[in-house]
Tab-separated table of C-alpha atoms and ligand atoms in Angstrom:
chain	number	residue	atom	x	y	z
A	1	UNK	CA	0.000	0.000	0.000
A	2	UNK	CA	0.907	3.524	-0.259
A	3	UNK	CA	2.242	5.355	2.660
A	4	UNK	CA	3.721	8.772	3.015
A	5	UNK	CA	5.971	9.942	5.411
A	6	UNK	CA	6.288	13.949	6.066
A	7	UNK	CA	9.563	14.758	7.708
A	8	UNK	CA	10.804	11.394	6.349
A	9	UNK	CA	14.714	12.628	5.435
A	10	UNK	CA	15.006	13.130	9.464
A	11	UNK	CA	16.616	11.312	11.994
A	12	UNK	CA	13.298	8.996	13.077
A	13	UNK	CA	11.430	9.243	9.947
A	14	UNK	CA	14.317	7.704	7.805
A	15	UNK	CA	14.326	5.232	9.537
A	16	UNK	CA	10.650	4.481	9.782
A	17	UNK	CA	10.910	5.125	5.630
A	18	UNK	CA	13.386	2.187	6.435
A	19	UNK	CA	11.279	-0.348	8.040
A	20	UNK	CA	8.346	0.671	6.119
A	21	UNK	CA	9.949	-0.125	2.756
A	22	UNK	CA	11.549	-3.728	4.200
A	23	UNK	CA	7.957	-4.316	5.169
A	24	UNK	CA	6.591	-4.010	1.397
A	25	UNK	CA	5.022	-0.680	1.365
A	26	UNK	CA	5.391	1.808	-1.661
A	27	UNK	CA	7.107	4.861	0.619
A	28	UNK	CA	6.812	8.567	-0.372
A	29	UNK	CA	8.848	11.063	1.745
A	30	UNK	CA	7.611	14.737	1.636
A	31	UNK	CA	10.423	16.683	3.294
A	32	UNK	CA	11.839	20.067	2.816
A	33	UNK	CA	15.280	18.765	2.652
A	34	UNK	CA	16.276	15.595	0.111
A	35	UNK	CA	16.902	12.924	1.916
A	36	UNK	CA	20.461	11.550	2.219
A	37	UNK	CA	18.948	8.063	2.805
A	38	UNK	CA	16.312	7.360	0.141
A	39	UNK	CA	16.395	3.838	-1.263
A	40	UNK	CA	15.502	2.639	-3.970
A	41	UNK	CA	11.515	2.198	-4.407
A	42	UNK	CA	11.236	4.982	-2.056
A	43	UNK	CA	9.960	8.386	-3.693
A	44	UNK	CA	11.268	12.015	-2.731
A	45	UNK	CA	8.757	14.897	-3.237
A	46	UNK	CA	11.150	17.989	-1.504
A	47	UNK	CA	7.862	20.437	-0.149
A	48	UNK	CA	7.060	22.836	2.766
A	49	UNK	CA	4.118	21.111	4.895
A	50	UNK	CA	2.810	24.604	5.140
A	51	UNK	CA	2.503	24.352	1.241
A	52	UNK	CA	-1.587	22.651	1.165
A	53	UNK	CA	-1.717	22.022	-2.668
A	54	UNK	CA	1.568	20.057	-2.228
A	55	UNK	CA	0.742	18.214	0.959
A	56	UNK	CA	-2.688	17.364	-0.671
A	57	UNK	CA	-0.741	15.802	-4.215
A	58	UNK	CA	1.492	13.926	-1.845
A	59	UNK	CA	-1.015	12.265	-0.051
A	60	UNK	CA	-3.764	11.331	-2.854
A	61	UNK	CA	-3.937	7.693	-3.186
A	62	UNK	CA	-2.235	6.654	0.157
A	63	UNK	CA	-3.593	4.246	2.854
A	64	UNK	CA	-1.241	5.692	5.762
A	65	UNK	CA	0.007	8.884	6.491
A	66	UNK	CA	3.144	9.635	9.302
A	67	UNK	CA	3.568	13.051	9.902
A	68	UNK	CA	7.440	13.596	11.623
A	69	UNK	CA	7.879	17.230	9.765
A	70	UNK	CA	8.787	20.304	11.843
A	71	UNK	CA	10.271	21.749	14.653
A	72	UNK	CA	11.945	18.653	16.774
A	73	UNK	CA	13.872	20.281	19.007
A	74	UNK	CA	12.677	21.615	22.978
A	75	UNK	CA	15.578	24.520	23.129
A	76	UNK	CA	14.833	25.114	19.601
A	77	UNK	CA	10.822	25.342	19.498
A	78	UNK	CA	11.551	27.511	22.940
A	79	UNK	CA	13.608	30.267	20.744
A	80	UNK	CA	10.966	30.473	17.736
A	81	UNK	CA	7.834	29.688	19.327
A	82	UNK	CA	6.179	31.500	16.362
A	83	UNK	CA	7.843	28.905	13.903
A	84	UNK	CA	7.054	26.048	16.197
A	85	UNK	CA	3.346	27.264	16.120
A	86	UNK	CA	3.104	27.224	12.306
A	87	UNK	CA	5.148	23.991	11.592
A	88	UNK	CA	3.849	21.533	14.182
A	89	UNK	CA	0.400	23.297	14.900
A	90	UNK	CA	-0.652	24.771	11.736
A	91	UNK	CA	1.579	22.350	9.266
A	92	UNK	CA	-0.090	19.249	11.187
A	93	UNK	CA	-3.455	20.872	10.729
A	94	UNK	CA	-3.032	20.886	7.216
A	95	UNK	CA	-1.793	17.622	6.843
A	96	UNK	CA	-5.020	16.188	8.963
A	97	UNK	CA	-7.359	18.129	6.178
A	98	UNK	CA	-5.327	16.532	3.523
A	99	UNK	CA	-5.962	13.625	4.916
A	100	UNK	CA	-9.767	13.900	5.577
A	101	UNK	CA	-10.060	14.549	2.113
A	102	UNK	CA	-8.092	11.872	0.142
A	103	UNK	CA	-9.805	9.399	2.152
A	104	UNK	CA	-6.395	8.531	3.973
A	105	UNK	CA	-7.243	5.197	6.169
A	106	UNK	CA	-4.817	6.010	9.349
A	107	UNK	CA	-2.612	9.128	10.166
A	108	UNK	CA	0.030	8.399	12.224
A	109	UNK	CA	1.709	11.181	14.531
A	110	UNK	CA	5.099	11.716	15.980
A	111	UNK	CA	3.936	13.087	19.373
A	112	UNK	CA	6.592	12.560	22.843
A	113	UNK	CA	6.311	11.809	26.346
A	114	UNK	CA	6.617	15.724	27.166
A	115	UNK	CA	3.006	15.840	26.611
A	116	UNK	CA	2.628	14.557	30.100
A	117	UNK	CA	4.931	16.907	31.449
A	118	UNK	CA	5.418	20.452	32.743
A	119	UNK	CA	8.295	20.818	31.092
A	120	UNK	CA	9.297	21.318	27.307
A	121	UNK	CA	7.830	24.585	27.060
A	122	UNK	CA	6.769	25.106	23.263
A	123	UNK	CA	7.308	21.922	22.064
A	124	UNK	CA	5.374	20.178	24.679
A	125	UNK	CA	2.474	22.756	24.131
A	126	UNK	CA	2.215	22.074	20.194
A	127	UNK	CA	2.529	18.256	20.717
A	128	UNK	CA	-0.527	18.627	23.048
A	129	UNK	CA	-2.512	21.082	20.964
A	130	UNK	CA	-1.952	18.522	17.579
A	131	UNK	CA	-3.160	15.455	19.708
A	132	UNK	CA	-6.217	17.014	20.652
A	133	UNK	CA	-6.710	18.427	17.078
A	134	UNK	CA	-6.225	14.972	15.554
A	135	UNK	CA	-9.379	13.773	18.459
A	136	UNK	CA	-11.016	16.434	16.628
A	137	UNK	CA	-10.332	15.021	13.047
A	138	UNK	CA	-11.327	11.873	14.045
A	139	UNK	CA	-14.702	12.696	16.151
A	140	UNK	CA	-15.890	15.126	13.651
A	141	UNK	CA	-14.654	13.713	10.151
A	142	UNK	CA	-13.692	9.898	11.237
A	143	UNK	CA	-10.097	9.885	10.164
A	144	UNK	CA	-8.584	7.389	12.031
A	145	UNK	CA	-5.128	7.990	13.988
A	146	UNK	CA	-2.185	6.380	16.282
A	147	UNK	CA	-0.450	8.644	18.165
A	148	UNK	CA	3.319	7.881	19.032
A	149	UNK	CA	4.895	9.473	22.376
A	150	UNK	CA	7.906	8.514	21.637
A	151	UNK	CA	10.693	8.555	24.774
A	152	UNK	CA	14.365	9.071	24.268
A	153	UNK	CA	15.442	8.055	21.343
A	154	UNK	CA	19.565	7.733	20.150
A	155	UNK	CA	21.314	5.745	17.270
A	156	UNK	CA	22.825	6.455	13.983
A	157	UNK	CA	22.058	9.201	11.566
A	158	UNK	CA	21.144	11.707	15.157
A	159	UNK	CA	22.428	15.273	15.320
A	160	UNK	CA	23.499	17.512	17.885
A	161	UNK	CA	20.108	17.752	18.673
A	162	UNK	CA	20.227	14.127	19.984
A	163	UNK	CA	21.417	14.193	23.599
A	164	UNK	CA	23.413	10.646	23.728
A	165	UNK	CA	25.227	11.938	20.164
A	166	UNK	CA	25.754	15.423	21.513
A	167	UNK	CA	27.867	13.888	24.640
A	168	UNK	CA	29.577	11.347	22.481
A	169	UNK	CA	30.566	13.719	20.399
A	170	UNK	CA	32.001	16.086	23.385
A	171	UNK	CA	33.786	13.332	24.667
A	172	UNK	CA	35.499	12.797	21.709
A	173	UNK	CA	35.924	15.938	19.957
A	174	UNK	CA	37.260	17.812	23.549
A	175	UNK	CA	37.540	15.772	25.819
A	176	UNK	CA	35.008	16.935	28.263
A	177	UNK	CA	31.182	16.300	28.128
A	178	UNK	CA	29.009	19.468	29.881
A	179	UNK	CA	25.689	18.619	31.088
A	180	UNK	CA	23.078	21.048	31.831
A	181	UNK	CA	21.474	19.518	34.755
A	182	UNK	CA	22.789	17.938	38.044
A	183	UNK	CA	22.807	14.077	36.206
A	184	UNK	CA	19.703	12.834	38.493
A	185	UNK	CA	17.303	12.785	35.146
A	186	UNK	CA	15.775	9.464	34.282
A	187	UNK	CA	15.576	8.244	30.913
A	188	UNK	CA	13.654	5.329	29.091
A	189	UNK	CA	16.483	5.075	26.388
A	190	UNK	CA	14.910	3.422	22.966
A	191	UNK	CA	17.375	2.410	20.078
A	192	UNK	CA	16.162	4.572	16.918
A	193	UNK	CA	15.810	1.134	14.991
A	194	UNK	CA	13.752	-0.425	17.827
A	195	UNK	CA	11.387	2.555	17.654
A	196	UNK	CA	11.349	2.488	13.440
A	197	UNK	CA	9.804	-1.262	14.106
A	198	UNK	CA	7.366	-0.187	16.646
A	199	UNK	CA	6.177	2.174	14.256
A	200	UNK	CA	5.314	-0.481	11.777
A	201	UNK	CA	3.462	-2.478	14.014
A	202	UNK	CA	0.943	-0.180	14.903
A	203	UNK	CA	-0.437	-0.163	11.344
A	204	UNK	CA	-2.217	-3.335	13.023
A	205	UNK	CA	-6.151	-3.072	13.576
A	206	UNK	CA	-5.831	-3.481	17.773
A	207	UNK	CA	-3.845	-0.063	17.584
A	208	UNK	CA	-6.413	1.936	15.694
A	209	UNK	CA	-7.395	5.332	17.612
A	210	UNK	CA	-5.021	4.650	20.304
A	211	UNK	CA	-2.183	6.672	22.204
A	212	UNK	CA	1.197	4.549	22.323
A	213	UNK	CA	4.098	4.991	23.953
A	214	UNK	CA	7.375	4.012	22.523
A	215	UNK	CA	9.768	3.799	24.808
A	216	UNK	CA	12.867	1.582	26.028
A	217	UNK	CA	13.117	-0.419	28.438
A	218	UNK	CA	16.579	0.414	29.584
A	219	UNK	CA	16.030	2.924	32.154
A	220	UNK	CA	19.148	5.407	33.258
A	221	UNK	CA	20.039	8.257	34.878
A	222	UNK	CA	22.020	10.536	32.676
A	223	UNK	CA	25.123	10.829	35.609
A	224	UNK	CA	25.460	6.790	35.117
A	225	UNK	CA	24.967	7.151	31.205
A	226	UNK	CA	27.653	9.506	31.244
A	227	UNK	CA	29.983	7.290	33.378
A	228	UNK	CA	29.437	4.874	30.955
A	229	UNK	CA	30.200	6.646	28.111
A	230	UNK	CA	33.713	7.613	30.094
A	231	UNK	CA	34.548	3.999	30.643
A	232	UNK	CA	34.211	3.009	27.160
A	233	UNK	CA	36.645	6.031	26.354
A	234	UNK	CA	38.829	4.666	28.451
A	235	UNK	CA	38.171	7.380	31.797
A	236	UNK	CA	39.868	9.704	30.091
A	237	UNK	CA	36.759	12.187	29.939
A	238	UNK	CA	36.231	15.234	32.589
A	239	UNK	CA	32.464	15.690	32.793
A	240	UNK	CA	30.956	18.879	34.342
A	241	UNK	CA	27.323	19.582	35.924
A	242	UNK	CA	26.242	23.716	34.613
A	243	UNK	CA	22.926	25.136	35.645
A	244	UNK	CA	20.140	23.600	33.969
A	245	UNK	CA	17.451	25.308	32.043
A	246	UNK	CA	14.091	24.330	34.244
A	247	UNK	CA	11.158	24.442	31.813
A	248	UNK	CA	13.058	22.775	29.042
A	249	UNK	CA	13.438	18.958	30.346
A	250	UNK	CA	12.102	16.807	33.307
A	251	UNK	CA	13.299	15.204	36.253
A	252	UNK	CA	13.065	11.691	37.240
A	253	UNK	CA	9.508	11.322	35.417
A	254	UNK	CA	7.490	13.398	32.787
A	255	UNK	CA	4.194	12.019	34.489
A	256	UNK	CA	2.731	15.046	35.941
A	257	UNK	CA	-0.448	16.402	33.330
A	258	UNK	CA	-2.534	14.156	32.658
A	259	UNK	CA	-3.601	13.808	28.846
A	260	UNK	CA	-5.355	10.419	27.536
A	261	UNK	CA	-3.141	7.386	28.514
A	262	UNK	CA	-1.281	5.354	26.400
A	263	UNK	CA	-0.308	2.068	25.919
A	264	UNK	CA	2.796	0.965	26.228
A	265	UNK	CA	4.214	-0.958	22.881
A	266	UNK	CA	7.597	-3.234	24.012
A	267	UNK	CA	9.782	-5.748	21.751
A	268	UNK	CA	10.007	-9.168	22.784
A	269	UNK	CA	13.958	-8.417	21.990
A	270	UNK	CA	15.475	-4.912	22.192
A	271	UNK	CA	19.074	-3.283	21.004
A	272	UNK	CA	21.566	-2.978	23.800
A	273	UNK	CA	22.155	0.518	25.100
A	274	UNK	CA	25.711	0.046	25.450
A	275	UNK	CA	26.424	-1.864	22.116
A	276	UNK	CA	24.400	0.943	21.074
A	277	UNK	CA	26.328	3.966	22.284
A	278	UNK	CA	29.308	1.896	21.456
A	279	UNK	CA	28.075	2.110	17.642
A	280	UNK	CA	27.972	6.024	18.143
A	281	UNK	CA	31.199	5.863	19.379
A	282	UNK	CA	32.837	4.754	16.049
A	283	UNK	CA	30.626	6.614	13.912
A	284	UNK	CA	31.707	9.764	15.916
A	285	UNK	CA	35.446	8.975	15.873
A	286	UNK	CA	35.135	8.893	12.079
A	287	UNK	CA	33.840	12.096	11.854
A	288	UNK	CA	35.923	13.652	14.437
A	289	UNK	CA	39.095	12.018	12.856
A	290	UNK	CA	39.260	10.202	9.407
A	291	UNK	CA	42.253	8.262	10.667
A	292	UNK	CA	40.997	7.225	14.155
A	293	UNK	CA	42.681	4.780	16.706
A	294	UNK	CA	39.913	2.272	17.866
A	295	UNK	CA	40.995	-0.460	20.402
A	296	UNK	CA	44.467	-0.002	19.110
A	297	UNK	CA	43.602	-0.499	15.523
A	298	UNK	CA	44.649	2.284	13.371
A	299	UNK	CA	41.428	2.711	10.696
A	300	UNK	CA	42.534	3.776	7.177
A	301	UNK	CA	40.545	4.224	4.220
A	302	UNK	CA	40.165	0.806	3.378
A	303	UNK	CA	38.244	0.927	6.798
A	304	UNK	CA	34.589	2.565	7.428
A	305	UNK	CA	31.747	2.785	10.092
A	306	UNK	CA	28.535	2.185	7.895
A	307	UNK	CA	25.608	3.840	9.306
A	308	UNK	CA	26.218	3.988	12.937
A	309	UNK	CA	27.909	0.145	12.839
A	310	UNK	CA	30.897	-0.556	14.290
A	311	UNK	CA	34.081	-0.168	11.104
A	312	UNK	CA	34.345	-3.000	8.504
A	313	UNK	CA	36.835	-3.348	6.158
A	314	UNK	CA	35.529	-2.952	2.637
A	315	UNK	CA	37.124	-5.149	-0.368
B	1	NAD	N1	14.229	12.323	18.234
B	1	NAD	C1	13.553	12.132	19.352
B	1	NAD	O1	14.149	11.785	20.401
B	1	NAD	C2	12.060	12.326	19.388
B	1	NAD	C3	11.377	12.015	20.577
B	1	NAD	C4	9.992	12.238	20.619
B	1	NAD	C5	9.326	12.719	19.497
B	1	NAD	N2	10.018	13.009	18.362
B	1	NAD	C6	9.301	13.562	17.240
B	1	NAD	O2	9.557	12.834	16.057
B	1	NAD	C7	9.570	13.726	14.930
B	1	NAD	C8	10.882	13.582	14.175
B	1	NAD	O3	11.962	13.898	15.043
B	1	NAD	P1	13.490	13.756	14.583
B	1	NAD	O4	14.294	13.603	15.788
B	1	NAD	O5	13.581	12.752	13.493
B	1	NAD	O6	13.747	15.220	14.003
B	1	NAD	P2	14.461	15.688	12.636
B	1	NAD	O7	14.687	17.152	12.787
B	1	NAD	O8	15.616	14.812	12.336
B	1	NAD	O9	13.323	15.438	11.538
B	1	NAD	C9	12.346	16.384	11.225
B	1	NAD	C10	12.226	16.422	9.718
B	1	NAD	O10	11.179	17.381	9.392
B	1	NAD	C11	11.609	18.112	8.249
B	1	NAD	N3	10.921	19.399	8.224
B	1	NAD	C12	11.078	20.448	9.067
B	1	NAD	N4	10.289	21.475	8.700
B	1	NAD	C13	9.604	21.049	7.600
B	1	NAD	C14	8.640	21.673	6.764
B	1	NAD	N5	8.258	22.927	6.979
B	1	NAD	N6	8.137	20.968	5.737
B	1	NAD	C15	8.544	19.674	5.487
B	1	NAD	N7	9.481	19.049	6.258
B	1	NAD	C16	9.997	19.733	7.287
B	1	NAD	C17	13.107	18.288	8.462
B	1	NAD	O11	13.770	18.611	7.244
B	1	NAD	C18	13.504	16.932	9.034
B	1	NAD	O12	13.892	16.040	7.999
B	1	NAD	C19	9.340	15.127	15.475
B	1	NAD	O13	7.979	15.446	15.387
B	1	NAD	C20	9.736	14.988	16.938
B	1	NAD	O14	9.071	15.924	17.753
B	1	NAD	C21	11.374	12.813	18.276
């Protein structure tokens, strides 16, 4: 069948685009930037989601719909709360009318667990205010949804925004990894490719106008992710606690408003956080240093990372 993903060239949706393609479905990615990971089979249409005539040619003829587009990052959507408005509240809007009117037979949305929480200021706010429009869409029009609340997610093809790349790379690059916050934060940590699969399998019937959460089952605080990160760089990394911004990120849960519940979608088998992280690790080194020294081997060009994945030596 035909599904669309908006915001598939990111970090998540590419590798939803991924799984959905593996699983047999014809995938269209709408994203303002050409993605760096299309396959082939997979089609590109580079649009604004504020654009309507272009969201509504994307989306003619498809069965599911997975909106990731827009602003995806809390101290980013707190600087440009104007932006954050029009591409996850108004850009979402116009996706859901698209929808209604090409007949689309599930929307799914990329929504996060800061919709229970008092924290993530903008971000949280427009993930709320696009759940309760997509109730609307459904109660008043019927369009049938699955909403995602995704926890923290980390694995290849993450930015800076991504907080488990951003201290792997400050490890690496100086030496020291600064955390904003005093380390107590708990985090569900969920391997990108774990969540990609999840977000197949609620195409199923039994997840049809629900609320799911997607998150791992490896629960850490950040202080003991950290150390972790340090002993697999051998303890040579200083790390340092700075003030912490408040309203941007939570505590030990984000529990605290109370919008519908949500199931809770877990793998019989998960990826390893630390294999995980390790993964990062090599990736990062590449970048940092095209001629990096990893457990004493010296990598040359007949040597790469692939994706996130540990180096292999190509013939
Ligand atoms: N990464 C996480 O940890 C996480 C956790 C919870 C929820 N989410 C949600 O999942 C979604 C994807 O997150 P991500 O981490 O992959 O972010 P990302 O920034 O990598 O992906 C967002 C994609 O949207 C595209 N985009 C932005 N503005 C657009 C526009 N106007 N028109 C069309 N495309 C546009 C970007 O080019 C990008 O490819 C977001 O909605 C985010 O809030 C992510």
């Amino acid at each position: 069948m035909k599904v669309v993903v908006l915001g598939g060239s990111g970090f998540l949706g590419s590798h939803v685009s991924d799984a959905l393609t593996e699983a047999g479905h014809e995938v269209l990615i709408f994203d303002i930037k050409h993605s760096p990971y299309l396959r082939p089979g997979q089609q590109m249409v580079v649009g604004d989601i504020l654009d309507e005539r272009a969201v509504e040619d994307s989306v003619q003829g498809a069965s599911v719909v997975y909106n990731f587009a827009g602003i995806a990052d809390i101290a980013e959507a707190s600087q440009r709360p104007i932006d954050s408005v029009k591409f996850n509240i108004l850009g979402n809007s116009i996706v859901l009318e698209a929808c209604r009117k090409a007949g689309v037979k599930r929307f799914v949305f990329a929504s996060s667990l800061y919709v229970y929480s008092k924290a993530g200021s903008f971000y949280r706010s427009t993930k709320q205010a696009c759940e309760l429009l997509i109730e609307n869409y459904h109660e008043v029009f019927g369009l049938s949804y699955t909403i995602l609340r995704y926890g923290s997610l980390y694995g290849p093809r993450a930015d800076k925004k991504n907080a488990i790349y951003n201290f792997v790379k400050q490890a690496i690059a100086s030496g020291k990894i600064i955390r904003h916050g005093d380390g107590e934060e708990l985090r569900e940590y969920i391997h990108v490719l774990d969540a990609a699969k999840g977000s197949c399998e609620i195409l199923s019937d039994e997840f049809a106008n629900q609320y799911v959460i997607l998150t791992g089952q490896q629960q850490m605080r950040i202080k003991d992710l950290l150390i972790m990160i340090n002993e697999m760089l051998d303890n040579k990394v200083t790390v340092e606690f700075a003030p912490a911004n408040e309203s941007y990120h939570y505590e030990i849960t984000p529990f605290s408003f109370a919008p519908r519940v949500g199931k809770r979608l877990t793998g019989k088998t998960y990826l390893d956080l630390g294999q995980g992280i390790l993964d990062i690790i090599y990736s990062v080194y590449r970048e940092v240093n095209p001629f990096p020294i990893v457990n004493g081997i010296v990598l040359n060009d007949s040597m790469q990372a692939v994706d996130g994945q540990a180096p292999q030596k190509i013939s």
